[in-house]
Amino acid sequence: MEFSRYEPTFVSGKFKFYTKDELETFLSGARDAGMMKYTLFRLLAFSGMRIGELIALEWSDVDFASQSVSINKTLTLDKYGQATVRSPKTTNSRRIVIERSCWMM
């Protein structure tokens, strides 16, 4: 299976997202492309975090004991196109508790 970029589309003024079957197929392709890609896309799919928040994560943001991820920064591009780590869109950091099934691969 070829691993490709997915662009959400608008249908009747709303984003069209993957169905459960489409997501399973995509994640299967991601797994075939390597464990790192699979893990990143799985976390995106099940956590609701934005791509910039995911890219800015550090190991200190992950708490395996409480099965949570602390979202306290995001990667953005500044006006010169340079990558910059900043606070997320909201002023409070977010803590996402990941269901046990999401930790299992």
mmCIF file of N, CA, C and O in Angstrom:
data_model
loop_
_atom_site.group_PDB
_atom_site.id
_atom_site.type_symbol
_atom_site.label_atom_id
_atom_site.label_comp_id
_atom_site.label_asym_id
_atom_site.label_seq_id
_atom_site.Cartn_x
_atom_site.Cartn_y
_atom_site.Cartn_z
ATOM 1 N N MET A 1 0.835 -1.185 0.000
ATOM 2 C CA MET A 1 0.000 0.000 0.000
ATOM 3 C C MET A 1 0.874 1.240 0.000
ATOM 4 O O MET A 1 1.818 1.335 0.752
ATOM 5 N N GLU A 2 0.551 2.185 -0.838
ATOM 6 C CA GLU A 2 1.297 3.430 -0.890
ATOM 7 C C GLU A 2 0.833 4.350 0.233
ATOM 8 O O GLU A 2 -0.354 4.483 0.509
ATOM 9 N N PHE A 3 1.788 4.992 0.879
ATOM 10 C CA PHE A 3 1.502 5.902 1.976
ATOM 11 C C PHE A 3 1.432 7.306 1.399
ATOM 12 O O PHE A 3 2.387 7.792 0.828
ATOM 13 N N SER A 4 0.271 7.948 1.485
ATOM 14 C CA SER A 4 0.121 9.263 0.863
ATOM 15 C C SER A 4 -0.533 10.257 1.816
ATOM 16 O O SER A 4 -1.130 9.883 2.805
ATOM 17 N N ARG A 5 -0.433 11.516 1.464
ATOM 18 C CA ARG A 5 -1.005 12.594 2.266
ATOM 19 C C ARG A 5 -2.511 12.638 2.036
ATOM 20 O O ARG A 5 -2.980 12.534 0.915
ATOM 21 N N TYR A 6 -3.254 12.810 3.114
ATOM 22 C CA TYR A 6 -4.704 12.911 3.030
ATOM 23 C C TYR A 6 -5.106 14.357 3.222
ATOM 24 O O TYR A 6 -4.690 15.006 4.169
ATOM 25 N N GLU A 7 -5.870 14.877 2.320
ATOM 26 C CA GLU A 7 -6.408 16.229 2.434
ATOM 27 C C GLU A 7 -7.903 16.134 2.695
ATOM 28 O O GLU A 7 -8.634 15.598 1.856
ATOM 29 N N PRO A 8 -8.373 16.612 3.858
ATOM 30 C CA PRO A 8 -9.818 16.573 4.092
ATOM 31 C C PRO A 8 -10.527 17.450 3.074
ATOM 32 O O PRO A 8 -9.988 18.448 2.620
ATOM 33 N N THR A 9 -11.710 17.051 2.710
ATOM 34 C CA THR A 9 -12.478 17.806 1.725
ATOM 35 C C THR A 9 -13.755 18.321 2.361
ATOM 36 O O THR A 9 -14.203 17.811 3.382
ATOM 37 N N PHE A 10 -14.301 19.360 1.752
ATOM 38 C CA PHE A 10 -15.579 19.896 2.200
ATOM 39 C C PHE A 10 -16.701 19.202 1.453
ATOM 40 O O PHE A 10 -16.651 19.054 0.238
ATOM 41 N N VAL A 11 -17.702 18.765 2.178
ATOM 42 C CA VAL A 11 -18.915 18.212 1.588
ATOM 43 C C VAL A 11 -20.070 18.905 2.285
ATOM 44 O O VAL A 11 -20.207 18.839 3.498
ATOM 45 N N SER A 12 -20.881 19.608 1.532
ATOM 46 C CA SER A 12 -22.017 20.359 2.077
ATOM 47 C C SER A 12 -21.585 21.303 3.203
ATOM 48 O O SER A 12 -22.219 21.397 4.240
ATOM 49 N N GLY A 13 -20.445 21.977 3.003
ATOM 50 C CA GLY A 13 -19.984 22.958 3.978
ATOM 51 C C GLY A 13 -19.331 22.375 5.218
ATOM 52 O O GLY A 13 -19.036 23.091 6.157
ATOM 53 N N LYS A 14 -19.092 21.072 5.250
ATOM 54 C CA LYS A 14 -18.452 20.425 6.400
ATOM 55 C C LYS A 14 -17.255 19.623 5.934
ATOM 56 O O LYS A 14 -17.199 19.169 4.795
ATOM 57 N N PHE A 15 -16.283 19.453 6.858
ATOM 58 C CA PHE A 15 -15.154 18.586 6.532
ATOM 59 C C PHE A 15 -15.623 17.150 6.420
ATOM 60 O O PHE A 15 -16.488 16.705 7.161
ATOM 61 N N LYS A 16 -15.061 16.427 5.484
ATOM 62 C CA LYS A 16 -15.321 14.998 5.356
ATOM 63 C C LYS A 16 -14.118 14.288 5.972
ATOM 64 O O LYS A 16 -12.985 14.501 5.565
ATOM 65 N N PHE A 17 -14.357 13.474 6.979
ATOM 66 C CA PHE A 17 -13.297 12.758 7.654
ATOM 67 C C PHE A 17 -13.349 11.282 7.278
ATOM 68 O O PHE A 17 -14.339 10.800 6.738
ATOM 69 N N TYR A 18 -12.283 10.585 7.617
ATOM 70 C CA TYR A 18 -12.253 9.145 7.367
ATOM 71 C C TYR A 18 -13.380 8.433 8.109
ATOM 72 O O TYR A 18 -13.701 8.776 9.242
ATOM 73 N N THR A 19 -13.930 7.417 7.486
ATOM 74 C CA THR A 19 -14.826 6.506 8.191
ATOM 75 C C THR A 19 -13.942 5.573 9.015
ATOM 76 O O THR A 19 -12.712 5.569 8.871
ATOM 77 N N LYS A 20 -14.551 4.764 9.860
ATOM 78 C CA LYS A 20 -13.783 3.820 10.668
ATOM 79 C C LYS A 20 -12.965 2.895 9.770
ATOM 80 O O LYS A 20 -11.782 2.656 10.029
ATOM 81 N N ASP A 21 -13.583 2.376 8.707
ATOM 82 C CA ASP A 21 -12.881 1.476 7.790
ATOM 83 C C ASP A 21 -11.737 2.195 7.070
ATOM 84 O O ASP A 21 -10.647 1.632 6.898
ATOM 85 N N GLU A 22 -11.973 3.426 6.638
ATOM 86 C CA GLU A 22 -10.924 4.191 5.969
ATOM 87 C C GLU A 22 -9.762 4.454 6.921
ATOM 88 O O GLU A 22 -8.599 4.362 6.524
ATOM 89 N N LEU A 23 -10.077 4.782 8.179
ATOM 90 C CA LEU A 23 -9.033 5.026 9.174
ATOM 91 C C LEU A 23 -8.223 3.760 9.430
ATOM 92 O O LEU A 23 -6.992 3.803 9.500
ATOM 93 N N GLU A 24 -8.889 2.627 9.544
ATOM 94 C CA GLU A 24 -8.175 1.364 9.748
ATOM 95 C C GLU A 24 -7.246 1.071 8.572
ATOM 96 O O GLU A 24 -6.110 0.638 8.768
ATOM 97 N N THR A 25 -7.717 1.319 7.351
ATOM 98 C CA THR A 25 -6.886 1.107 6.160
ATOM 99 C C THR A 25 -5.696 2.046 6.171
ATOM 100 O O THR A 25 -4.559 1.640 5.907
ATOM 101 N N PHE A 26 -5.937 3.324 6.487
ATOM 102 C CA PHE A 26 -4.857 4.306 6.542
ATOM 103 C C PHE A 26 -3.825 3.927 7.596
ATOM 104 O O PHE A 26 -2.620 3.951 7.343
ATOM 105 N N LEU A 27 -4.287 3.563 8.804
ATOM 106 C CA LEU A 27 -3.359 3.205 9.872
ATOM 107 C C LEU A 27 -2.591 1.930 9.545
ATOM 108 O O LEU A 27 -1.423 1.788 9.924
ATOM 109 N N SER A 28 -3.202 1.025 8.820
ATOM 110 C CA SER A 28 -2.504 -0.176 8.379
ATOM 111 C C SER A 28 -1.357 0.201 7.437
ATOM 112 O O SER A 28 -0.238 -0.318 7.554
ATOM 113 N N GLY A 29 -1.623 1.129 6.526
ATOM 114 C CA GLY A 29 -0.571 1.622 5.634
ATOM 115 C C GLY A 29 0.513 2.356 6.397
ATOM 116 O O GLY A 29 1.701 2.227 6.094
ATOM 117 N N ALA A 30 0.117 3.117 7.409
ATOM 118 C CA ALA A 30 1.092 3.836 8.235
ATOM 119 C C ALA A 30 1.968 2.850 8.997
ATOM 120 O O ALA A 30 3.177 3.055 9.122
ATOM 121 N N ARG A 31 1.361 1.782 9.489
ATOM 122 C CA ARG A 31 2.140 0.759 10.209
ATOM 123 C C ARG A 31 3.162 0.125 9.273
ATOM 124 O O ARG A 31 4.310 -0.104 9.636
ATOM 125 N N ASP A 32 2.743 -0.137 8.029
ATOM 126 C CA ASP A 32 3.660 -0.701 7.042
ATOM 127 C C ASP A 32 4.800 0.264 6.724
ATOM 128 O O ASP A 32 5.894 -0.159 6.344
ATOM 129 N N ALA A 33 4.543 1.575 6.852
ATOM 130 C CA ALA A 33 5.554 2.595 6.568
ATOM 131 C C ALA A 33 6.527 2.780 7.725
ATOM 132 O O ALA A 33 7.529 3.471 7.588
ATOM 133 N N GLY A 34 6.226 2.181 8.879
ATOM 134 C CA GLY A 34 7.137 2.270 10.024
ATOM 135 C C GLY A 34 6.386 2.605 11.297
ATOM 136 O O GLY A 34 5.365 3.277 11.293
ATOM 137 N N MET A 35 6.917 2.117 12.402
ATOM 138 C CA MET A 35 6.260 2.283 13.698
ATOM 139 C C MET A 35 6.140 3.749 14.102
ATOM 140 O O MET A 35 5.148 4.149 14.708
ATOM 141 N N MET A 36 7.114 4.578 13.766
ATOM 142 C CA MET A 36 7.033 5.989 14.157
ATOM 143 C C MET A 36 5.854 6.678 13.462
ATOM 144 O O MET A 36 5.074 7.381 14.099
ATOM 145 N N LYS A 37 5.709 6.452 12.159
ATOM 146 C CA LYS A 37 4.590 7.062 11.433
ATOM 147 C C LYS A 37 3.260 6.534 11.960
ATOM 148 O O LYS A 37 2.312 7.292 12.155
ATOM 149 N N TYR A 38 3.202 5.251 12.198
ATOM 150 C CA TYR A 38 1.976 4.650 12.733
ATOM 151 C C TYR A 38 1.610 5.279 14.071
ATOM 152 O O TYR A 38 0.463 5.670 14.290
ATOM 153 N N THR A 39 2.586 5.389 14.959
ATOM 154 C CA THR A 39 2.333 5.946 16.291
ATOM 155 C C THR A 39 1.864 7.394 16.206
ATOM 156 O O THR A 39 0.909 7.790 16.880
ATOM 157 N N LEU A 40 2.508 8.192 15.366
ATOM 158 C CA LEU A 40 2.123 9.599 15.220
ATOM 159 C C LEU A 40 0.704 9.742 14.682
ATOM 160 O O LEU A 40 -0.105 10.500 15.230
ATOM 161 N N PHE A 41 0.384 8.994 13.631
ATOM 162 C CA PHE A 41 -0.955 9.105 13.049
ATOM 163 C C PHE A 41 -2.025 8.537 13.971
ATOM 164 O O PHE A 41 -3.140 9.058 14.034
ATOM 165 N N ARG A 42 -1.690 7.497 14.715
ATOM 166 C CA ARG A 42 -2.654 6.927 15.666
ATOM 167 C C ARG A 42 -2.955 7.937 16.775
ATOM 168 O O ARG A 42 -4.106 8.140 17.153
ATOM 169 N N LEU A 43 -1.926 8.593 17.270
ATOM 170 C CA LEU A 43 -2.122 9.610 18.306
ATOM 171 C C LEU A 43 -2.954 10.768 17.777
ATOM 172 O O LEU A 43 -3.874 11.240 18.451
ATOM 173 N N LEU A 44 -2.699 11.202 16.556
ATOM 174 C CA LEU A 44 -3.519 12.257 15.949
ATOM 175 C C LEU A 44 -4.976 11.825 15.835
ATOM 176 O O LEU A 44 -5.893 12.580 16.161
ATOM 177 N N ALA A 45 -5.188 10.610 15.367
ATOM 178 C CA ALA A 45 -6.549 10.121 15.123
ATOM 179 C C ALA A 45 -7.362 9.985 16.399
ATOM 180 O O ALA A 45 -8.560 10.272 16.411
ATOM 181 N N PHE A 46 -6.731 9.569 17.489
ATOM 182 C CA PHE A 46 -7.491 9.266 18.701
ATOM 183 C C PHE A 46 -7.426 10.345 19.778
ATOM 184 O O PHE A 46 -8.157 10.263 20.756
ATOM 185 N N SER A 47 -6.578 11.342 19.615
ATOM 186 C CA SER A 47 -6.444 12.358 20.666
ATOM 187 C C SER A 47 -7.149 13.664 20.340
ATOM 188 O O SER A 47 -7.510 14.409 21.240
ATOM 189 N N GLY A 48 -7.297 13.974 19.052
ATOM 190 C CA GLY A 48 -7.889 15.247 18.671
ATOM 191 C C GLY A 48 -6.902 16.398 18.667
ATOM 192 O O GLY A 48 -7.280 17.539 18.413
ATOM 193 N N MET A 49 -5.635 16.121 18.952
ATOM 194 C CA MET A 49 -4.665 17.216 18.947
ATOM 195 C C MET A 49 -4.349 17.636 17.516
ATOM 196 O O MET A 49 -4.573 16.892 16.567
ATOM 197 N N ARG A 50 -3.890 18.864 17.394
ATOM 198 C CA ARG A 50 -3.518 19.405 16.094
ATOM 199 C C ARG A 50 -2.117 18.928 15.722
ATOM 200 O O ARG A 50 -1.312 18.591 16.587
ATOM 201 N N ILE A 51 -1.787 18.966 14.436
ATOM 202 C CA ILE A 51 -0.489 18.485 13.961
ATOM 203 C C ILE A 51 0.663 19.266 14.595
ATOM 204 O O ILE A 51 1.672 18.692 14.991
ATOM 205 N N GLY A 52 0.519 20.583 14.729
ATOM 206 C CA GLY A 52 1.572 21.396 15.347
ATOM 207 C C GLY A 52 1.789 21.038 16.804
ATOM 208 O O GLY A 52 2.918 21.091 17.312
ATOM 209 N N GLU A 53 0.705 20.673 17.504
ATOM 210 C CA GLU A 53 0.821 20.249 18.901
ATOM 211 C C GLU A 53 1.555 18.916 18.989
ATOM 212 O O GLU A 53 2.389 18.716 19.869
ATOM 213 N N LEU A 54 1.263 18.026 18.058
ATOM 214 C CA LEU A 54 1.921 16.722 18.040
ATOM 215 C C LEU A 54 3.418 16.866 17.774
ATOM 216 O O LEU A 54 4.247 16.277 18.463
ATOM 217 N N ILE A 55 3.765 17.689 16.793
ATOM 218 C CA ILE A 55 5.172 17.861 16.423
ATOM 219 C C ILE A 55 5.971 18.494 17.557
ATOM 220 O O ILE A 55 7.149 18.204 17.734
ATOM 221 N N ALA A 56 5.336 19.347 18.360
ATOM 222 C CA ALA A 56 6.029 20.035 19.449
ATOM 223 C C ALA A 56 6.162 19.184 20.714
ATOM 224 O O ALA A 56 6.830 19.589 21.666
ATOM 225 N N LEU A 57 5.553 17.999 20.742
ATOM 226 C CA LEU A 57 5.633 17.154 21.931
ATOM 227 C C LEU A 57 7.063 16.770 22.271
ATOM 228 O O LEU A 57 7.893 16.549 21.388
ATOM 229 N N GLU A 58 7.311 16.671 23.567
ATOM 230 C CA GLU A 58 8.579 16.158 24.086
ATOM 231 C C GLU A 58 8.237 14.991 25.002
ATOM 232 O O GLU A 58 7.102 14.861 25.468
ATOM 233 N N TRP A 59 9.226 14.149 25.278
ATOM 234 C CA TRP A 59 8.965 12.996 26.139
ATOM 235 C C TRP A 59 8.433 13.417 27.500
ATOM 236 O O TRP A 59 7.630 12.708 28.107
ATOM 237 N N SER A 60 8.832 14.582 27.987
ATOM 238 C CA SER A 60 8.359 15.055 29.296
ATOM 239 C C SER A 60 6.864 15.372 29.283
ATOM 240 O O SER A 60 6.249 15.497 30.338
ATOM 241 N N ASP A 61 6.260 15.486 28.104
ATOM 242 C CA ASP A 61 4.822 15.755 27.986
ATOM 243 C C ASP A 61 3.988 14.480 28.074
ATOM 244 O O ASP A 61 2.769 14.546 28.178
ATOM 245 N N VAL A 62 4.643 13.339 28.004
ATOM 246 C CA VAL A 62 3.941 12.056 28.011
ATOM 247 C C VAL A 62 4.082 11.419 29.393
ATOM 248 O O VAL A 62 5.184 11.275 29.908
ATOM 249 N N ASP A 63 2.951 11.075 29.988
ATOM 250 C CA ASP A 63 2.935 10.417 31.299
ATOM 251 C C ASP A 63 2.303 9.036 31.127
ATOM 252 O O ASP A 63 1.085 8.908 31.049
ATOM 253 N N PHE A 64 3.147 8.027 31.043
ATOM 254 C CA PHE A 64 2.651 6.677 30.827
ATOM 255 C C PHE A 64 1.875 6.161 32.034
ATOM 256 O O PHE A 64 0.924 5.402 31.880
ATOM 257 N N ALA A 65 2.263 6.595 33.234
ATOM 258 C CA ALA A 65 1.588 6.132 34.451
ATOM 259 C C ALA A 65 0.118 6.548 34.469
ATOM 260 O O ALA A 65 -0.759 5.756 34.811
ATOM 261 N N SER A 66 -0.150 7.811 34.104
ATOM 262 C CA SER A 66 -1.539 8.287 34.109
ATOM 263 C C SER A 66 -2.173 8.163 32.722
ATOM 264 O O SER A 66 -3.313 8.585 32.526
ATOM 265 N N GLN A 67 -1.410 7.641 31.771
ATOM 266 C CA GLN A 67 -1.864 7.476 30.392
ATOM 267 C C GLN A 67 -2.406 8.789 29.832
ATOM 268 O O GLN A 67 -3.522 8.864 29.324
ATOM 269 N N SER A 68 -1.584 9.830 29.925
ATOM 270 C CA SER A 68 -2.011 11.138 29.445
ATOM 271 C C SER A 68 -0.882 11.845 28.713
ATOM 272 O O SER A 68 0.289 11.497 28.861
ATOM 273 N N VAL A 69 -1.277 12.813 27.920
ATOM 274 C CA VAL A 69 -0.345 13.644 27.184
ATOM 275 C C VAL A 69 -0.689 15.089 27.511
ATOM 276 O O VAL A 69 -1.845 15.491 27.422
ATOM 277 N N SER A 70 0.315 15.868 27.889
ATOM 278 C CA SER A 70 0.099 17.270 28.220
ATOM 279 C C SER A 70 0.401 18.120 26.981
ATOM 280 O O SER A 70 1.493 18.061 26.423
ATOM 281 N N ILE A 71 -0.592 18.878 26.546
ATOM 282 C CA ILE A 71 -0.435 19.742 25.375
ATOM 283 C C ILE A 71 -0.188 21.155 25.890
ATOM 284 O O ILE A 71 -1.087 21.814 26.393
ATOM 285 N N ASN A 72 1.055 21.610 25.800
ATOM 286 C CA ASN A 72 1.385 22.924 26.350
ATOM 287 C C ASN A 72 2.166 23.799 25.377
ATOM 288 O O ASN A 72 2.649 24.859 25.745
ATOM 289 N N LYS A 73 2.298 23.320 24.135
ATOM 290 C CA LYS A 73 2.994 24.108 23.110
ATOM 291 C C LYS A 73 2.594 23.592 21.728
ATOM 292 O O LYS A 73 2.037 22.510 21.594
ATOM 293 N N THR A 74 2.883 24.399 20.724
ATOM 294 C CA THR A 74 2.585 24.013 19.345
ATOM 295 C C THR A 74 3.672 24.554 18.426
ATOM 296 O O THR A 74 4.302 25.569 18.727
ATOM 297 N N LEU A 75 3.903 23.874 17.346
ATOM 298 C CA LEU A 75 4.862 24.327 16.350
ATOM 299 C C LEU A 75 4.103 25.101 15.287
ATOM 300 O O LEU A 75 3.116 24.613 14.736
ATOM 301 N N THR A 76 4.534 26.307 15.007
ATOM 302 C CA THR A 76 3.909 27.144 13.978
ATOM 303 C C THR A 76 5.000 27.732 13.086
ATOM 304 O O THR A 76 6.186 27.649 13.410
ATOM 305 N N LEU A 77 4.590 28.321 11.986
ATOM 306 C CA LEU A 77 5.528 29.039 11.130
ATOM 307 C C LEU A 77 5.356 30.529 11.367
ATOM 308 O O LEU A 77 4.230 31.040 11.375
ATOM 309 N N ASP A 78 6.474 31.235 11.551
ATOM 310 C CA ASP A 78 6.380 32.678 11.737
ATOM 311 C C ASP A 78 6.235 33.363 10.376
ATOM 312 O O ASP A 78 6.151 32.704 9.339
ATOM 313 N N LYS A 79 6.213 34.681 10.365
ATOM 314 C CA LYS A 79 5.959 35.409 9.116
ATOM 315 C C LYS A 79 7.074 35.233 8.087
ATOM 316 O O LYS A 79 6.897 35.547 6.927
ATOM 317 N N TYR A 80 8.226 34.700 8.525
ATOM 318 C CA TYR A 80 9.341 34.444 7.611
ATOM 319 C C TYR A 80 9.402 32.974 7.178
ATOM 320 O O TYR A 80 10.314 32.571 6.476
ATOM 321 N N GLY A 81 8.418 32.186 7.623
ATOM 322 C CA GLY A 81 8.384 30.775 7.264
ATOM 323 C C GLY A 81 9.258 29.889 8.128
ATOM 324 O O GLY A 81 9.471 28.727 7.813
ATOM 325 N N GLN A 82 9.759 30.443 9.227
ATOM 326 C CA GLN A 82 10.612 29.675 10.139
ATOM 327 C C GLN A 82 9.756 28.978 11.195
ATOM 328 O O GLN A 82 8.810 29.555 11.720
ATOM 329 N N ALA A 83 10.106 27.732 11.505
ATOM 330 C CA ALA A 83 9.376 26.970 12.522
ATOM 331 C C ALA A 83 9.661 27.566 13.890
ATOM 332 O O ALA A 83 10.806 27.855 14.239
ATOM 333 N N THR A 84 8.587 27.760 14.660
ATOM 334 C CA THR A 84 8.681 28.351 15.988
ATOM 335 C C THR A 84 7.758 27.594 16.934
ATOM 336 O O THR A 84 6.623 27.284 16.579
ATOM 337 N N VAL A 85 8.251 27.308 18.129
ATOM 338 C CA VAL A 85 7.418 26.664 19.148
ATOM 339 C C VAL A 85 6.806 27.765 19.997
ATOM 340 O O VAL A 85 7.508 28.648 20.504
ATOM 341 N N ARG A 86 5.479 27.729 20.130
ATOM 342 C CA ARG A 86 4.731 28.744 20.882
ATOM 343 C C ARG A 86 3.707 28.080 21.779
ATOM 344 O O ARG A 86 3.476 26.882 21.694
ATOM 345 N N SER A 87 3.034 28.886 22.566
ATOM 346 C CA SER A 87 1.924 28.391 23.375
ATOM 347 C C SER A 87 0.788 27.986 22.450
ATOM 348 O O SER A 87 0.639 28.560 21.371
ATOM 349 N N PRO A 88 -0.038 27.015 22.866
ATOM 350 C CA PRO A 88 -1.167 26.626 22.010
ATOM 351 C C PRO A 88 -2.190 27.737 21.898
ATOM 352 O O PRO A 88 -2.097 28.766 22.567
ATOM 353 N N LYS A 89 -3.198 27.535 21.041
ATOM 354 C CA LYS A 89 -4.211 28.558 20.781
ATOM 355 C C LYS A 89 -4.927 29.015 22.045
ATOM 356 O O LYS A 89 -5.298 30.165 22.174
ATOM 357 N N THR A 90 -5.152 28.098 22.977
ATOM 358 C CA THR A 90 -5.811 28.481 24.222
ATOM 359 C C THR A 90 -4.746 28.815 25.253
ATOM 360 O O THR A 90 -3.616 28.317 25.186
ATOM 361 N N THR A 91 -5.079 29.662 26.218
ATOM 362 C CA THR A 91 -4.088 30.073 27.206
ATOM 363 C C THR A 91 -3.782 28.967 28.219
ATOM 364 O O THR A 91 -2.706 28.938 28.782
ATOM 365 N N ASN A 92 -4.730 28.073 28.449
ATOM 366 C CA ASN A 92 -4.490 26.968 29.370
ATOM 367 C C ASN A 92 -3.951 25.769 28.613
ATOM 368 O O ASN A 92 -4.401 25.467 27.521
ATOM 369 N N SER A 93 -2.968 25.103 29.232
ATOM 370 C CA SER A 93 -2.502 23.886 28.570
ATOM 371 C C SER A 93 -3.591 22.832 28.676
ATOM 372 O O SER A 93 -4.414 22.855 29.579
ATOM 373 N N ARG A 94 -3.602 21.944 27.722
ATOM 374 C CA ARG A 94 -4.600 20.884 27.717
ATOM 375 C C ARG A 94 -3.942 19.587 28.145
ATOM 376 O O ARG A 94 -2.794 19.342 27.831
ATOM 377 N N ARG A 95 -4.678 18.764 28.839
ATOM 378 C CA ARG A 95 -4.204 17.438 29.212
ATOM 379 C C ARG A 95 -5.193 16.449 28.639
ATOM 380 O O ARG A 95 -6.384 16.520 28.930
ATOM 381 N N ILE A 96 -4.722 15.574 27.807
ATOM 382 C CA ILE A 96 -5.580 14.608 27.146
ATOM 383 C C ILE A 96 -5.324 13.237 27.749
ATOM 384 O O ILE A 96 -4.190 12.771 27.773
ATOM 385 N N VAL A 97 -6.367 12.634 28.260
ATOM 386 C CA VAL A 97 -6.249 11.276 28.776
ATOM 387 C C VAL A 97 -6.560 10.334 27.622
ATOM 388 O O VAL A 97 -7.602 10.424 26.992
ATOM 389 N N ILE A 98 -5.636 9.461 27.362
ATOM 390 C CA ILE A 98 -5.762 8.532 26.253
ATOM 391 C C ILE A 98 -6.325 7.215 26.778
ATOM 392 O O ILE A 98 -5.823 6.648 27.743
ATOM 393 N N GLU A 99 -7.383 6.743 26.135
ATOM 394 C CA GLU A 99 -7.976 5.468 26.537
ATOM 395 C C GLU A 99 -6.955 4.355 26.418
ATOM 396 O O GLU A 99 -6.089 4.376 25.557
ATOM 397 N N ARG A 100 -7.088 3.389 27.292
ATOM 398 C CA ARG A 100 -6.143 2.272 27.335
ATOM 399 C C ARG A 100 -5.984 1.600 25.966
ATOM 400 O O ARG A 100 -4.887 1.264 25.562
ATOM 401 N N SER A 101 -7.071 1.473 25.222
ATOM 402 C CA SER A 101 -6.998 0.811 23.922
ATOM 403 C C SER A 101 -6.119 1.575 22.944
ATOM 404 O O SER A 101 -5.558 0.995 22.023
ATOM 405 N N CYS A 102 -5.983 2.879 23.137
ATOM 406 C CA CYS A 102 -5.160 3.686 22.235
ATOM 407 C C CYS A 102 -3.673 3.486 22.507
ATOM 408 O O CYS A 102 -2.839 3.703 21.643
ATOM 409 N N TRP A 103 -3.322 3.111 23.737
ATOM 410 C CA TRP A 103 -1.921 2.872 24.075
ATOM 411 C C TRP A 103 -1.460 1.533 23.514
ATOM 412 O O TRP A 103 -0.291 1.314 23.281
ATOM 413 N N MET A 104 -2.419 0.618 23.339
ATOM 414 C CA MET A 104 -2.055 -0.699 22.830
ATOM 415 C C MET A 104 -1.897 -0.636 21.323
ATOM 416 O O MET A 104 -2.698 -0.038 20.642
ATOM 417 N N MET A 105 -0.864 -1.251 20.824
ATOM 418 C CA MET A 105 -0.640 -1.208 19.372
ATOM 419 C C MET A 105 -0.678 -2.579 18.808
ATOM 420 O O MET A 105 -0.070 -3.459 18.937
#
